[in-house]
C-alpha positions as semicolon CSV with decimal commas, in nm:
position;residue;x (nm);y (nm);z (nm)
1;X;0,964;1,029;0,547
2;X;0,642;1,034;0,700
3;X;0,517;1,012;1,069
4;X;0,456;0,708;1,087
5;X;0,743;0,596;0,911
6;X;0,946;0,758;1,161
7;X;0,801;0,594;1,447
8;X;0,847;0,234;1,310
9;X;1,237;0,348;1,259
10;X;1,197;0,429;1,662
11;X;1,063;0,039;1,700
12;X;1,269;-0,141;1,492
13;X;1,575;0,039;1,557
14;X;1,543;-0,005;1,940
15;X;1,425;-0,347;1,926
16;X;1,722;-0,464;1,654
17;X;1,929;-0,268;1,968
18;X;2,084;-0,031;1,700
19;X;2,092;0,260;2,002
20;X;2,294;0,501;1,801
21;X;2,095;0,465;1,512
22;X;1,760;0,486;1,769
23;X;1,906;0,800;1,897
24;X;2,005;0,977;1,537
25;X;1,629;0,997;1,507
26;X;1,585;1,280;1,754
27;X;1,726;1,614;1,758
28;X;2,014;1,719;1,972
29;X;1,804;1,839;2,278
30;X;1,518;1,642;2,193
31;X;1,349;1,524;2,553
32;X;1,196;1,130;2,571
33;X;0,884;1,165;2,704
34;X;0,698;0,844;2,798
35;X;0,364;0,816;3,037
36;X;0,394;1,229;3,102
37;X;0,771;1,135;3,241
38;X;1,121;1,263;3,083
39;X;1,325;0,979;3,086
40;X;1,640;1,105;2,892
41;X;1,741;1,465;2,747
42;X;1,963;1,494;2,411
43;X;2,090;1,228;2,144
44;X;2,354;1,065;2,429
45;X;2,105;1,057;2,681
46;X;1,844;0,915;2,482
47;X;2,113;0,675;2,310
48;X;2,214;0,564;2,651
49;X;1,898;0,489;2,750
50;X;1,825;0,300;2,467
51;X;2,126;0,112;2,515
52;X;2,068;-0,015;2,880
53;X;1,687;-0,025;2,836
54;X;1,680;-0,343;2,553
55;X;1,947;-0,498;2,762
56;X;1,689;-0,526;3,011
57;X;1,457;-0,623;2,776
58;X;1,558;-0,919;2,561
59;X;1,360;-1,051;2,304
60;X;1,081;-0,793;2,348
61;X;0,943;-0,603;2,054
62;X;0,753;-0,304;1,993
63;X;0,389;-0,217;1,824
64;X;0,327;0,111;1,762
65;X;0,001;0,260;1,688
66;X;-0,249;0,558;1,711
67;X;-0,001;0,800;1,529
68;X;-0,010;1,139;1,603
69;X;0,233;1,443;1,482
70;X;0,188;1,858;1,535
71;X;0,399;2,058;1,360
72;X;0,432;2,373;1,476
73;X;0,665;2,608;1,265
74;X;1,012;2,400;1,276
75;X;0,945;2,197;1,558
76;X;0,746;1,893;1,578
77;X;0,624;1,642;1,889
78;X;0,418;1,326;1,833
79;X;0,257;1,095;2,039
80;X;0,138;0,697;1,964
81;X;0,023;0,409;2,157
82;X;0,318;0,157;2,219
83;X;0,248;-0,172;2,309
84;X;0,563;-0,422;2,440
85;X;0,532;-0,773;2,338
């Protein structure tokens, strides 16, 4: 799996509201960083979040861009332009 296949896995499975799923992409302790904030810490935070986040958010989809991955020995953090329509 590549980068960027990983990120549209992010979009579609938060937007198709498949939380669990959403939140088997990260690693246990992963943080979920968006705008320079942590918004959730750990696959059942970040599931959770998920979870009441499209609730509030029906019908709304995701478009990811601008790719970007550094791996650095075995970990990994990427960033991407995300645009809510």
């Amino acid at each position: 799996m590549t980068p960027a296949d990983l990120y549209g896995l992010y979009a579609h499975h938060y937007d198709e509201g498949r939380a669990a799923e959403f939140a088997q992409l990260f690693t246990d302790d992963a943080p979920f960083v968006t705008n320079g904030v942590e918004r959730a810490r750990g696959r059942a935070a970040i599931e959770e979040m998920a979870r009441t986040g499209r609730a509030s958010l029906p019908g709304v989809r995701h478009l990811v861009s601008s790719v970007a991955v550094v791996v650095d020995g075995d970990t990994a953090a990427g960033t991407a332009y995300v645009q809510a329509v």
